[in-house]
Each structure stands twice: as structure tokens, then as C-alpha cells.
Coordinates of C-alpha atoms in Angstrom, one line a residue:
Chain A
M1 CA 36.3 49.2 1.4
I2 CA 35.0 51.0 -2.0
G3 CA 36.6 54.4 -2.6
G4 CA 37.6 57.6 -1.4
A5 CA 39.0 58.7 -4.5
A6 CA 34.3 58.1 -4.9
P7 CA 33.1 61.4 -3.7
V8 CA 29.4 60.5 -3.7
W9 CA 28.4 64.4 -5.3
A10 CA 30.5 63.5 -8.2
A11 CA 27.9 60.8 -9.7
P12 CA 24.7 62.2 -11.5
V13 CA 21.8 61.4 -9.2
W14 CA 19.9 58.9 -12.7
A15 CA 23.4 57.3 -12.5
V16 CA 22.1 54.5 -10.2
P17 CA 19.7 51.7 -11.3
V18 CA 21.1 49.6 -14.4
W19 CA 24.4 49.2 -14.8
G20 CA 24.4 49.0 -18.5
L21 CA 21.7 52.1 -19.0
V22 CA 23.7 54.5 -16.8
Q23 CA 27.3 53.0 -18.4
L24 CA 25.7 54.8 -22.0
A25 CA 24.3 57.6 -20.0
D26 CA 27.4 58.9 -17.7
P27 CA 29.9 60.6 -19.4
Q28 CA 32.5 60.8 -16.8
Q29 CA 32.8 56.7 -16.9
P30 CA 35.6 55.6 -20.1
P31 CA 33.7 53.7 -22.4
G32 CA 34.1 49.8 -23.1
P33 CA 33.2 46.6 -20.2
A34 CA 36.8 46.4 -19.6
A35 CA 36.7 50.1 -18.0
F36 CA 33.7 48.5 -16.3
F37 CA 35.2 45.1 -15.1
S38 CA 38.5 47.4 -13.4
F39 CA 37.6 46.4 -10.0
L40 CA 38.4 42.8 -11.6
D41 CA 41.6 43.1 -10.4
V42 CA 43.4 40.9 -8.4
S43 CA 42.4 41.0 -4.9
L44 CA 39.5 40.6 -6.3
V45 CA 40.6 37.0 -7.2
Y46 CA 42.6 36.4 -4.5
T47 CA 39.4 36.8 -2.0
V48 CA 37.1 35.1 -4.2
V49 CA 39.0 31.9 -4.2
K50 CA 39.8 32.9 -0.2
L51 CA 35.8 33.0 0.3
L52 CA 35.1 29.6 -1.1
I53 CA 37.8 27.9 0.2
V54 CA 37.0 29.5 3.6
F55 CA 33.4 29.0 3.6
T56 CA 33.5 24.8 2.0
V57 CA 35.9 24.3 5.2
Y58 CA 33.8 25.8 7.2
M59 CA 30.9 24.0 6.4
V60 CA 32.7 21.1 6.4
G61 CA 34.2 21.0 10.3
V62 CA 31.2 22.3 11.0
A63 CA 29.3 18.5 9.4
L64 CA 32.4 16.8 11.7
L65 CA 32.2 18.8 14.6
T66 CA 28.4 17.9 15.2
L67 CA 30.4 13.7 14.4
A68 CA 32.9 15.7 17.5
E69 CA 30.6 16.6 19.6
R70 CA 28.6 13.4 20.2
K71 CA 32.5 11.0 20.2
V72 CA 33.7 13.8 23.0
S73 CA 30.1 12.4 25.1
A74 CA 30.6 9.2 24.5
W75 CA 34.3 9.4 25.7
I76 CA 33.5 11.2 28.7
Q77 CA 30.3 9.2 29.6
D78 CA 32.2 5.8 28.7
R79 CA 30.7 5.0 26.0
L80 CA 31.1 4.2 21.7
G81 CA 29.0 6.8 20.2
P82 CA 28.7 7.0 17.0
N83 CA 30.3 3.4 15.8
R84 CA 27.6 2.3 11.8
V85 CA 28.0 4.4 9.1
L86 CA 31.7 3.8 7.4
K87 CA 32.9 3.9 11.6
G88 CA 31.4 6.5 12.2
W89 CA 32.8 8.8 9.8
G90 CA 29.8 9.3 7.5
Q91 CA 27.5 10.0 10.5
P92 CA 27.6 14.1 9.5
L93 CA 27.1 12.9 5.8
A94 CA 23.5 10.9 7.0
D95 CA 22.1 13.4 9.4
G96 CA 22.5 15.8 6.3
I97 CA 20.7 13.7 3.7
K98 CA 17.9 12.1 6.4
N99 CA 17.6 16.1 7.3
F100 CA 16.8 16.9 3.7
M101 CA 14.2 13.7 3.2
K102 CA 12.6 14.4 6.5
E103 CA 9.0 16.0 5.8
E104 CA 8.8 19.6 5.8
S105 CA 6.2 20.5 8.4
L106 CA 4.7 24.5 8.4
P107 CA 2.7 24.4 11.4
A108 CA -1.1 26.8 10.4
A109 CA -0.8 29.2 13.1
V110 CA 3.1 30.2 12.6
N111 CA 3.6 33.7 11.4
R112 CA 5.3 32.7 7.6
P113 CA 7.3 34.1 7.1
L114 CA 9.5 35.3 10.1
F115 CA 9.2 31.6 10.3
L116 CA 10.8 31.0 7.6
L117 CA 13.7 33.9 8.0
A118 CA 14.5 32.8 11.4
P119 CA 16.5 29.9 10.4
A120 CA 18.8 31.5 8.5
M121 CA 19.0 35.0 10.6
A122 CA 20.4 32.3 13.6
F123 CA 22.8 31.4 11.1
V124 CA 24.4 33.8 9.2
P125 CA 25.7 36.2 11.5
A126 CA 28.0 33.9 12.7
L127 CA 29.3 33.2 9.0
V128 CA 29.9 36.4 8.5
T129 CA 32.0 37.0 11.8
W130 CA 34.5 34.4 10.7
A131 CA 34.8 37.5 7.5
V132 CA 37.7 39.7 10.0
I133 CA 39.8 37.2 11.8
P134 CA 43.2 36.5 10.9
F135 CA 44.0 32.9 10.1
G136 CA 47.1 32.5 9.3
A137 CA 51.3 34.2 7.9
P138 CA 50.4 36.5 5.1
L139 CA 51.7 33.6 1.7
P140 CA 53.3 35.2 -0.9
L141 CA 52.3 34.0 -4.8
P142 CA 53.4 35.5 -8.1
W143 CA 50.7 37.5 -8.8
G144 CA 50.8 39.2 -5.2
R145 CA 50.6 38.2 -1.1
M146 CA 47.8 37.0 0.0
D147 CA 46.2 37.7 3.3
L148 CA 45.1 35.0 5.0
V149 CA 42.4 37.4 6.3
L150 CA 39.0 37.7 4.3
A151 CA 38.1 41.3 5.0
D152 CA 41.2 43.1 6.9
L153 CA 38.2 45.6 8.2
P154 CA 39.7 49.2 10.3
I155 CA 36.8 48.2 12.6
G156 CA 37.8 44.5 12.9
Y157 CA 37.2 44.1 16.6
L158 CA 34.1 46.8 16.6
F159 CA 32.4 44.7 13.3
I160 CA 32.6 41.4 15.7
V161 CA 30.7 42.9 18.0
A162 CA 28.5 44.4 16.0
L163 CA 27.5 41.4 14.6
S164 CA 27.6 38.9 17.9
S165 CA 24.6 41.2 18.7
L166 CA 22.2 40.8 16.1
G167 CA 23.2 36.4 16.1
V168 CA 19.6 36.8 18.8
Y169 CA 17.5 37.8 16.4
G170 CA 16.9 34.4 14.7
I171 CA 16.4 32.9 18.1
V172 CA 13.7 35.5 19.3
L173 CA 11.8 35.3 15.6
A174 CA 12.0 31.3 15.9
G175 CA 10.6 31.6 19.9
W176 CA 8.0 34.2 18.9
S177 CA 7.1 32.9 14.8
S178 CA 6.1 29.9 15.8
N179 CA 3.6 31.0 17.6
N180 CA 4.2 28.2 21.0
K181 CA 4.1 29.2 24.4
Y182 CA 7.4 26.7 25.1
A183 CA 8.8 28.5 21.7
L184 CA 8.2 32.3 22.7
L185 CA 10.2 31.1 26.4
G186 CA 13.1 30.4 24.6
G187 CA 12.9 33.3 22.8
L188 CA 11.8 35.5 25.8
R189 CA 14.6 34.0 27.7
S190 CA 17.8 34.1 25.2
S191 CA 17.1 38.5 24.1
A192 CA 17.3 38.5 27.7
Q193 CA 20.8 36.5 28.0
M194 CA 22.4 37.4 24.7
I195 CA 22.1 41.2 26.1
S196 CA 23.1 40.6 29.0
Y197 CA 26.2 38.5 28.5
E198 CA 26.8 40.4 25.6
I199 CA 27.5 43.5 27.9
A200 CA 30.4 41.8 29.4
L201 CA 31.4 40.4 26.7
G202 CA 32.6 44.4 25.4
M203 CA 33.6 45.2 28.5
S204 CA 36.1 42.2 28.7
I205 CA 37.9 43.2 25.4
I206 CA 38.7 46.7 26.4
P207 CA 41.6 45.6 28.1
V208 CA 42.7 44.3 25.1
L209 CA 42.7 46.8 23.5
I210 CA 43.7 49.3 26.0
L211 CA 46.5 46.9 25.5
S212 CA 47.4 46.7 21.8
G213 CA 46.2 50.9 21.0
D214 CA 43.5 49.1 18.1
V215 CA 41.0 47.8 17.4
T216 CA 42.3 45.7 14.7
L217 CA 42.8 42.2 15.3
G218 CA 46.0 42.4 13.0
T219 CA 47.5 44.5 16.1
I220 CA 46.2 42.7 18.4
V221 CA 47.8 39.7 17.0
Q222 CA 50.6 41.0 16.4
Q223 CA 50.9 42.7 19.9
Q224 CA 50.9 39.3 21.7
A225 CA 53.3 37.5 18.9
R226 CA 55.6 40.1 20.4
G227 CA 55.2 40.0 23.7
V228 CA 53.1 37.3 25.5
W229 CA 49.5 35.9 24.8
N230 CA 47.1 38.2 26.4
A231 CA 45.5 35.0 28.4
L232 CA 48.7 36.0 30.4
S233 CA 48.7 38.8 30.5
L234 CA 44.8 39.9 31.0
S235 CA 43.7 36.5 32.7
V236 CA 41.1 38.0 34.5
A237 CA 39.0 39.5 31.0
C238 CA 40.0 36.3 29.4
L239 CA 38.5 35.2 32.0
I240 CA 35.0 36.9 31.9
F241 CA 35.6 36.3 27.8
L242 CA 34.9 32.7 28.0
I243 CA 32.3 32.5 30.5
A244 CA 30.1 35.4 28.3
A245 CA 30.9 33.6 24.8
F246 CA 29.1 30.7 26.1
A247 CA 26.8 32.9 26.9
E248 CA 26.4 34.3 23.6
T249 CA 26.1 30.9 22.1
N250 CA 23.8 29.6 24.4
R251 CA 25.6 26.4 25.3
L252 CA 25.6 24.4 28.6
P253 CA 26.0 25.2 30.8
F254 CA 24.0 28.5 29.9
D255 CA 21.3 26.2 27.9
L256 CA 18.3 27.3 28.9
P257 CA 16.9 28.9 25.4
E258 CA 15.8 25.7 24.3
A259 CA 16.7 23.7 28.1
E260 CA 15.2 20.5 26.8
S261 CA 13.6 19.3 30.9
E262 CA 11.9 22.3 31.2
L263 CA 11.5 23.4 27.5
I264 CA 10.8 20.8 25.4
A265 CA 13.4 22.1 22.8
G266 CA 12.1 26.0 23.4
Y267 CA 12.4 28.3 20.3
H268 CA 13.0 25.4 17.5
T269 CA 10.6 23.2 19.3
E270 CA 8.0 24.0 16.3
Y271 CA 10.9 23.5 13.2
S272 CA 11.8 20.1 11.6
A273 CA 13.9 19.0 9.2
M274 CA 16.3 21.2 7.5
K275 CA 15.0 24.3 8.9
F276 CA 16.1 22.2 12.6
S277 CA 19.2 21.2 11.2
L278 CA 20.3 25.0 10.0
F279 CA 19.5 25.6 13.4
F280 CA 21.8 23.2 14.9
I281 CA 24.2 23.6 12.4
A282 CA 23.9 27.9 13.6
E283 CA 25.3 26.4 16.8
Y284 CA 28.5 24.7 15.5
A285 CA 28.7 27.6 13.7
N286 CA 28.5 30.2 16.6
M287 CA 30.8 27.9 18.6
V288 CA 33.9 27.6 15.6
T289 CA 33.7 31.4 16.3
A290 CA 34.0 31.9 19.2
S291 CA 36.6 29.3 19.8
A292 CA 38.5 31.5 17.1
L293 CA 37.4 34.7 19.2
I294 CA 39.3 33.4 22.2
V295 CA 42.4 32.1 19.6
T296 CA 42.8 35.3 18.4
L297 CA 41.7 37.9 21.4
F298 CA 44.1 36.1 24.1
F299 CA 45.9 33.3 23.0
G300 CA 48.0 35.0 19.9
G301 CA 46.1 34.4 17.0
W302 CA 48.1 32.8 14.0
T303 CA 51.1 33.2 15.9
V304 CA 53.6 29.9 16.6
P305 CA 55.2 30.8 20.5
F306 CA 58.6 30.7 21.1
W307 CA 59.8 30.7 17.5
A308 CA 59.8 34.5 16.2
A309 CA 61.1 33.6 12.9
V310 CA 57.6 32.1 12.2
N311 CA 55.9 34.9 12.9
Q312 CA 57.7 37.6 11.2
P313 CA 59.1 38.6 7.4
P314 CA 60.0 37.3 5.3
W315 CA 57.0 35.4 4.6
A316 CA 57.1 31.9 3.0
W317 CA 54.5 29.1 2.1
W318 CA 55.9 26.6 5.0
K319 CA 55.6 29.6 7.4
T320 CA 51.9 30.1 6.5
V321 CA 51.6 25.9 7.0
I322 CA 52.7 26.0 9.9
T323 CA 50.9 29.3 11.4
L324 CA 47.9 27.4 9.8
G325 CA 48.8 24.4 11.8
A326 CA 48.7 26.8 14.4
F327 CA 45.7 28.2 15.1
L328 CA 43.9 25.4 13.8
A329 CA 45.1 24.0 16.8
K330 CA 44.5 26.6 19.3
V331 CA 40.9 26.6 17.7
L332 CA 40.1 22.8 17.6
F333 CA 41.4 23.1 21.3
F334 CA 38.9 25.1 23.0
L335 CA 36.0 23.5 20.3
F336 CA 36.8 20.6 22.2
F337 CA 36.5 22.9 25.8
Y338 CA 34.0 23.5 24.8
M339 CA 32.2 19.8 24.6
W340 CA 34.3 19.2 27.6
I341 CA 32.4 21.5 29.8
R342 CA 29.0 20.9 28.1
W343 CA 28.8 17.3 29.3
T344 CA 30.6 18.1 32.3
L345 CA 28.9 21.0 33.6
P346 CA 24.5 21.5 35.0
R347 CA 22.5 23.8 33.2
F348 CA 22.2 26.9 35.5
R349 CA 18.9 28.1 36.8
Y350 CA 17.7 31.5 35.2
D351 CA 18.6 33.5 38.6
Q352 CA 22.0 32.3 38.8
L353 CA 22.4 33.6 35.2
M354 CA 20.9 36.7 35.8
S355 CA 23.2 38.0 38.7
L356 CA 26.1 36.1 37.4
G357 CA 25.9 38.2 34.5
W358 CA 24.8 41.4 36.1
K359 CA 26.5 41.3 39.5
V360 CA 29.5 39.2 38.7
L361 CA 30.6 39.4 35.8
L362 CA 30.2 43.0 34.1
P363 CA 31.6 44.8 37.9
T364 CA 34.5 42.9 37.6
A365 CA 35.4 43.8 34.0
L366 CA 34.2 47.3 34.6
A367 CA 36.8 46.7 37.1
Y368 CA 39.3 45.0 35.7
I369 CA 39.5 48.0 32.5
V370 CA 40.4 50.5 35.4
I371 CA 43.2 48.3 36.8
V372 CA 44.6 48.2 33.9
A373 CA 44.3 50.6 32.6
G374 CA 45.9 52.1 36.0
A375 CA 48.9 49.4 35.5
T376 CA 49.1 49.6 31.6
L377 CA 49.8 53.8 33.0
G378 CA 52.4 53.3 35.9
L379 CA 54.3 50.3 34.0
D380 CA 54.7 53.1 31.1
A381 CA 55.6 55.7 33.5
L382 CA 58.0 52.7 35.7
G383 CA 59.8 53.1 32.0
V384 CA 59.0 49.5 31.6
R385 CA 59.0 48.0 27.4
R386 CA 56.9 47.3 25.7
G387 CA 57.6 43.1 25.0
V388 CA 57.4 39.8 27.6
G389 CA 58.4 41.7 30.4
Y390 CA 55.8 44.7 29.8
G391 CA 53.4 41.7 29.7
L392 CA 55.2 39.1 32.9
C393 CA 54.5 41.8 35.3
L394 CA 50.8 42.1 34.4
F395 CA 50.8 38.7 34.9
G396 CA 52.2 38.8 37.9
L397 CA 49.3 41.6 38.7
N398 CA 46.5 39.1 37.3
V399 CA 47.6 36.0 39.5
V400 CA 46.9 38.4 42.8
L401 CA 44.0 39.3 40.9
L402 CA 42.2 36.5 40.2
L403 CA 43.1 35.2 43.5
I404 CA 40.9 37.9 44.6
V405 CA 38.0 37.1 42.1
F406 CA 37.9 33.0 42.3
F407 CA 37.6 33.8 46.5
L408 CA 34.6 36.5 45.9
V409 CA 33.1 35.1 43.5
D410 CA 33.4 31.6 45.8
R411 CA 32.3 32.7 49.2
G412 CA 34.1 29.5 50.1
R413 CA 31.8 27.5 48.4
I414 CA 35.1 25.6 47.2
V415 CA 38.0 26.9 47.8
S416 CA 36.7 26.2 51.5
P417 CA 34.4 23.1 51.9
A418 CA 30.8 22.8 53.1
S419 CA 31.3 21.3 56.3
A420 CA 33.5 24.4 57.1
R421 CA 31.3 26.5 57.1
V422 CA 29.0 24.6 59.9
R423 CA 29.3 24.3 63.1
S424 CA 31.3 21.6 64.4
A425 CA 28.2 20.4 66.6
E426 CA 25.5 21.3 63.9
L427 CA 28.3 19.2 61.3
T428 CA 28.0 15.6 64.2
R429 CA 24.8 15.8 64.4
L430 CA 24.7 16.0 60.6
R431 CA 27.4 13.3 60.8
A432 CA 25.1 11.2 62.8
V433 CA 21.8 11.6 60.6
R434 CA 23.0 10.9 57.5
A435 CA 24.9 7.3 59.3
R436 CA 21.2 7.2 60.5
S437 CA 19.6 7.1 57.0
A438 CA 22.1 5.0 55.1
L439 CA 21.6 1.9 57.6
A440 CA 18.5 2.4 57.5
A441 CA 18.3 1.9 53.7
G442 CA 20.0 -0.9 54.3
T443 CA 23.1 0.3 52.2
G444 CA 26.2 0.7 55.1
E445 CA 29.2 2.7 54.1
Chain B
M1 CA 38.7 53.6 -8.0
Y2 CA 35.3 52.1 -9.9
P3 CA 32.9 55.2 -9.5
L4 CA 29.8 54.1 -11.4
F5 CA 29.6 50.1 -9.0
Y6 CA 30.5 52.9 -5.9
S7 CA 27.2 54.6 -7.0
F8 CA 25.6 52.3 -7.7
C9 CA 25.1 50.6 -4.4
F10 CA 25.2 54.2 -2.4
Y11 CA 21.8 54.7 -4.1
L12 CA 20.7 51.1 -4.2
F13 CA 21.4 50.7 -0.2
G14 CA 18.9 55.1 -0.4
L15 CA 15.9 53.5 -1.9
I16 CA 16.3 49.6 0.8
A17 CA 16.3 52.3 2.9
I18 CA 13.6 53.7 2.2
A19 CA 11.6 51.2 0.7
S20 CA 12.0 50.5 3.8
A21 CA 11.2 53.0 6.0
L22 CA 7.8 52.9 4.7
A23 CA 7.1 49.1 5.8
F24 CA 8.0 50.2 9.1
V25 CA 5.5 52.8 9.1
T26 CA 2.9 51.0 7.3
R27 CA 2.9 47.6 9.1
R28 CA 0.2 47.1 11.5
S29 CA 2.1 44.3 13.3
P30 CA 3.7 45.8 15.8
V31 CA 6.6 43.3 15.2
A32 CA 6.8 43.3 11.7
A33 CA 7.2 46.5 11.9
A34 CA 10.0 46.5 14.7
L35 CA 12.4 44.3 12.1
W36 CA 12.0 46.9 9.1
L37 CA 13.0 49.8 11.7
V38 CA 15.8 47.1 11.8
N39 CA 16.9 46.8 7.9
V40 CA 16.6 50.7 7.7
L41 CA 19.3 50.9 10.3
F42 CA 21.1 47.9 8.1
C43 CA 21.1 50.0 5.1
L44 CA 21.7 53.4 6.9
A45 CA 24.6 51.2 8.2
A46 CA 26.4 50.9 4.9
L47 CA 26.0 54.0 3.9
Y48 CA 27.9 55.0 6.5
V49 CA 30.5 52.7 5.6
M50 CA 30.5 54.1 2.2
L51 CA 31.1 57.1 3.1
D52 CA 34.3 56.0 5.2
A53 CA 32.9 55.5 8.7
P54 CA 33.1 52.5 9.2
F55 CA 33.5 52.9 13.1
I56 CA 29.5 54.7 13.0
A57 CA 28.4 52.3 11.0
A58 CA 29.7 49.4 13.2
V59 CA 28.4 51.4 16.8
Q60 CA 24.9 52.0 14.4
V61 CA 24.4 48.5 14.2
L62 CA 26.1 47.7 17.6
V63 CA 23.7 50.3 19.8
Y64 CA 20.5 50.1 17.8
A65 CA 19.6 46.9 15.3
G66 CA 22.0 44.2 18.2
A67 CA 20.3 46.4 21.5
I68 CA 18.5 49.0 21.5
M69 CA 15.8 47.3 19.0
V70 CA 16.5 43.5 20.5
V71 CA 15.6 45.0 23.9
F72 CA 12.3 46.1 22.0
L73 CA 11.1 42.4 20.8
F74 CA 11.4 41.6 23.7
V75 CA 9.2 44.2 25.7
V76 CA 6.8 42.8 22.7
M77 CA 6.6 39.7 22.3
L78 CA 6.6 40.2 26.5
L79 CA 3.5 41.8 26.3
N80 CA 2.3 40.0 23.1
L81 CA 1.0 43.0 22.4
G82 CA -0.3 41.8 19.1
L83 CA -3.1 44.1 18.6
P84 CA -2.5 47.3 16.7
G85 CA -6.1 49.0 17.4
E86 CA -4.3 49.5 21.0
L87 CA -0.9 50.5 19.7
A88 CA -2.4 53.4 17.1
D89 CA -1.2 56.0 18.8
A90 CA -3.2 58.1 16.2
R91 CA -7.3 58.0 16.9
G92 CA -9.9 59.6 14.7
L93 CA -9.7 61.7 11.5
L94 CA -8.6 64.9 13.6
A95 CA -5.7 63.5 14.9
K96 CA -4.4 61.6 11.5
I97 CA -4.9 65.0 9.8
L98 CA -3.0 67.1 11.4
A99 CA -0.5 63.7 11.8
G100 CA -0.5 64.4 8.1
L101 CA -0.1 68.4 7.7
A102 CA 2.9 68.1 10.9
G103 CA 4.5 65.5 8.2
I104 CA 3.9 67.9 4.8
V105 CA 6.2 70.8 6.9
L106 CA 8.3 68.7 8.2
L107 CA 8.9 67.3 4.6
A108 CA 8.9 70.8 3.0
K109 CA 11.2 73.0 5.3
I110 CA 13.7 69.3 4.9
M111 CA 13.9 70.0 0.9
S112 CA 14.2 73.8 0.8
S113 CA 16.8 73.0 2.7
R114 CA 18.5 70.2 1.0
T115 CA 20.1 74.1 -0.7
A116 CA 21.1 76.1 1.7
V117 CA 24.7 76.1 2.4
P118 CA 26.4 74.4 5.4
I119 CA 28.2 76.2 7.5
E120 CA 32.0 76.5 6.0
S121 CA 33.8 75.1 9.3
L122 CA 31.5 71.8 9.4
M123 CA 32.6 71.1 5.5
L124 CA 35.5 68.5 6.3
R125 CA 37.6 68.5 1.9
P126 CA 36.7 65.7 -0.5
D127 CA 38.5 61.7 1.1
S128 CA 40.4 64.1 4.1
L129 CA 38.0 61.3 5.8
A130 CA 39.6 58.6 4.4
T131 CA 42.9 60.7 4.9
V132 CA 42.7 60.9 8.7
A133 CA 41.2 57.4 8.4
R134 CA 44.6 56.2 7.0
I135 CA 47.4 58.1 9.5
Q136 CA 45.4 57.1 12.8
G137 CA 43.0 54.5 12.0
A138 CA 38.8 54.0 12.3
V139 CA 38.2 55.2 16.3
A140 CA 41.1 57.6 16.5
P141 CA 39.0 60.9 14.8
V142 CA 36.2 60.0 16.4
A143 CA 37.7 58.8 19.3
Q144 CA 40.2 62.0 19.7
P145 CA 37.6 65.2 19.5
L146 CA 35.0 63.2 22.1
F147 CA 37.3 63.3 24.8
T148 CA 38.7 66.3 24.6
E149 CA 37.4 68.9 23.2
Y150 CA 33.6 67.5 23.9
L151 CA 34.8 65.7 26.9
I152 CA 32.1 67.5 29.4
A153 CA 29.3 67.0 26.6
F154 CA 29.5 63.4 26.6
E155 CA 30.3 62.9 30.2
V156 CA 27.2 65.1 31.0
T157 CA 25.3 62.9 28.8
S158 CA 26.1 59.5 30.2
I159 CA 25.3 61.5 33.5
L160 CA 21.5 61.7 31.8
L161 CA 21.4 58.3 30.8
L162 CA 22.0 57.3 34.2
V163 CA 19.3 59.1 35.3
A164 CA 17.3 58.3 32.9
A165 CA 17.5 54.8 34.1
V166 CA 17.2 55.1 37.5
G167 CA 14.1 56.9 37.0
A168 CA 13.2 54.0 35.5
V169 CA 14.1 51.1 38.2
L170 CA 12.4 54.0 40.3
I171 CA 9.2 54.0 38.5
G172 CA 8.6 50.4 38.5
R173 CA 9.8 50.0 41.5
R174 CA 7.1 52.0 43.1
R175 CA 4.5 50.2 40.1
A176 CA 5.5 46.8 41.3
A177 CA 4.7 48.4 45.2
A178 CA 1.5 49.1 45.2
V179 CA 0.0 46.1 42.7
E180 CA 1.6 44.3 45.7
G181 CA -0.1 46.3 48.2
V182 CA -2.9 45.5 46.1
G183 CA -2.6 42.0 46.7
A184 CA -1.6 41.2 50.3
G185 CA -5.2 43.8 51.2

């Protein structure tokens, strides 16, 4: 936040465009470069250092994730996966070099400025969202305490929602500017999908805000450290957030914008070489950010469960190391979860996608807000103190709610087998048909 | 803290906003115009942040840039409204002259009211917003009056929006039904 101490109306109107000239002309400004560069204090240096480290780790991590995705898919499908360049570990590097060396194709009929802008617009929101996520305990240094978050904004959660709503632009513009009907269909699908699920996403976090009483992510993490993880005390919200986050990152089972079997490659059909690669990187960057968000909002962030000493001051370097490790472990689990889901579930049909978003997730999230608000009001009135007991009371409520939600969403499909919904005479007939067809095919069971 | 850098950024965003707004009204392609408008909204959000109103800034980006403009782009792309001739509202010389006159009058009005003093009760002391934000956080200063003093206005607005949404669905359905009837007949 740049300065409350500097009301803008105090600055003369002409003191704007060129720094040097302005400094000569502005009587309020003390002379000399030292005054001009007075904003270069230690917190700025800290920020620059953190930026460099986080950006490097983030990009290397994203590169390694492409390898991890292929290894996990290979493991799930019982094959080897990449094992050539440095036994597979050099594969991201090889892919990167390949993408730089490839020919950049620029189709004649594209809208050139938007075609070039779209990959960047897909990537930037995912990267910038990371700025408000706290990823470790504060680190005490000789020059002062270093908070392990890039920008602890007072509007933390709203910043995330605002930026995640911009992620759709890259995909929509790529689809439209390509001047290709499959790309356009992909772009249209993604804009409808992301708008629909954004609402459920935003609504599912409101119970978290009710419990924490503030929108900054640091407060949310601390509140979970004092009580129990929000994943327990607000399980239904966690479930909705998880589903909506999958849809927001366009990962299977919600990858309709690039559904290969229907749309060639969807919105990035016309892209080649590094521009395609940037969409690829953006997908993984989005996954990392979404995983970090799930961890921060519902799984205690960087705090370590059952070890209160690590999560509290006085801070020490070893606490920072341990909490960083805890955060990394949690994020890695959810990244694995993303891949696990991708190689397990098939893609939704478009109408199923829409009805899930609007008819199931949104009403559930709305009802849940009312229930949680009522429950907190009731618990406060009963005099239950905020803490572990409070969270466990809510957890009990959530178990009941989850059972009801599963029963309603399931509509007797998973909990009870399909055969339970057919009359017994019909079942006997169907079984006979199946036995006959198996005999006819010569593959009797 | 550092007024020079601050005012530099403030006026820089202001200039970008004005330039983008000009680009927005002069582009012929609706998609390009929409994107320039998104840029304007962004710059306004940046100005809000610099004026110690981060909540308004976030809501600005979320609602306008993130939701309304995306829906707008969706419709433009879905209907493929690429031809500017069909879209122009002001047609003919007379309409253009009238629109230009109205613009000049509006500008003159704004310029003349620049020197007018706002009502005393609406004025905030310098830094009072920052003080409130330090004590209450970024959201509470907006939420407190919204859900106490202006609760009725807030709820009436939400009903108004609901009526608009229901009305849009109704009109859409009636047209769809009419088209279906023609197809069946």
C-alpha cells in the first residue's frame, strides 16, 4: 500500500511525468537523490529477494510438474513414462528447448495483437494470485522480520477472487482471435464454464470468512492454527471449493475448453511452439495456485497440526524451515490429487457441467452459508469458546450435512447399486439377455 | 511517505485510463473496444487502491472486469458481431451533431463543477480512511454502514436486480417459444 501520508491533492498537477524534472520543480520535495530514493528501505529489499526466490521456485516447480504429470499418468496406467533424458529428469528441459527451437506459426487470418497477447493473459493472473498466499512462518533476520508472503494485502481473499475472474480472458481471447471455429467453441465454453463456477467458488469461501472474521489470508491461517482445519469444521464448503477449483483451472473432468475428442485442441488449436507452451505452463501455474489456495483456506496453510509451538512466536529459523516444509507437502499432495483425478475420471458432458454448477453447487453453497451463520450464532449464544471444541462441534454438524448432500446428489446411483432401482422381474430378464449375448460372443463367463 | 513516486503513479494510471477510454470509443471492432474498457476499469481500480479504498478496487475488478465484461465478450463472440456498421448507434449527420453537442454540454458541466465545494458532511478528513482501515480492516468500513444504515436501500437494490434477471429470462423464453411455434407450424 503506497502511502496514506501522501494525500494526492497536495501534489501539484504538473508534478507528474518525468521524475527528474519534477524533482527540480517540486518545492515540497527535499533536494538530492537520497530523498527521492527514500522508499528504498529494507522491506523493499526483502520484497525483491522474495520475488526472485518465489518466481524461480515457482517456474522450476511448474516445469517439474509437467514431468510429474507424465510420471503419475504412467504410474496410474501401469507403464514407464519419460525415462530417456537423464533417466527422465531432464525431460522438462528437453521439452523447453524443443519449444524454443520450433517454428512459430502465425496463421494469416488471426487477429494479430490479441493472438499474441492471449498466452500472456492466460499466464499472468495465476502468477499474480500467488502474491497474497502466506507460505511460511516469519523469518527473523538481523535487519528485521521477514514475513513469508509477498504482499499481505488487507483484501487478501477478494484480491484472489478478482484475479481468478480474469483468468478466463486469456482463453477467450485465444479462442476468438484464432479465427478458427473449434478454437472459438473452446473459448465460448470456457467463458461460460468459468463464470458459472466462479460464483460457486466465491460462495463456498464465505463460511470461511464467517469463521475467521476477516478477509486477509494470514488471519484465516492463524484462526485454523488456533482451532481445527477448515476442512473439518467446514467440510461442505471445502468440497464445493475443491470441485469449483477444478473447473476454474480447466482440468479434467472439466477440461471442456480443450476437449480433444470434440474440439481438436480447443482454444489453443492454432498455437505452436513457445506460445502453446505458455498455455501449457499457465495450466500448471493455475494448478499450483489453486492447490496453494485450497491448502491456505481449508488445510491450515503453513501451520503444522498438533505442534502448536511451531506456529507461534517467538519465531526462529528452524520454525520457518519446518513450516515451509509443511506447506510444500500439503501443496504437493493437492497437485498429486489433481493428477490423480485427471487420470481417473472421464470428462463431463456440457449440460452436466452446467447443471452441476448452477443446480447443485450454487444452491448448496448458498444454503450452507445460512447454516454456518446460524450454527456460529447458536454456538456463540451457548457460550462455546472459539477453539478446538468449537471446530469439533461444527465438524459434527458437517458430517450430518455431508451425508444429506451425498444422498441428494447421488440420487441412489452410487450408494445403492443400479440394480436396486430396477424391478426384480426386469432384473431377471436383463440378466438373461446378458448371459445370452455373452454365449453368442463365445466369451461365456 | 514518498509523495513524488506516489503522485507519479497516480497520474500515470490516470493518463492510461483516459487514453484507454479514448481508444474504447474510437475502436470499430466491438471486441477491441471491450478490451480497452477492461483496461479503463483496471486503471480505475489502481486509482482506488492508491486512494486507500482497496475493497472498492477489488470489487471493481471482480464485478466489472471479471464478470460483466466477460459476459459481454461472450455475447459478442457468440453472435459474431464483427461488422461495425450494424452496431453504430449514432446514424446520420444529425444524430452525430446532437451527440457531439450533448457531450460538450456534459463536459462543460463537469468542468464548471470542478471548482464547486462538496457538501461538508460528505467530506472526510485527510487520512481518516487509512485510520479506519487500520482499525477495522478493509471490508468493515464498507460493510458496517451498508448493512445497518443503508440496509433497506441495499435490499431494494437486490430485488431490483432479481426483477431484471427474471424479466430477461421471461423475454428470452417468450422469443424461444415463438420461434419454436413458427418452426412447428
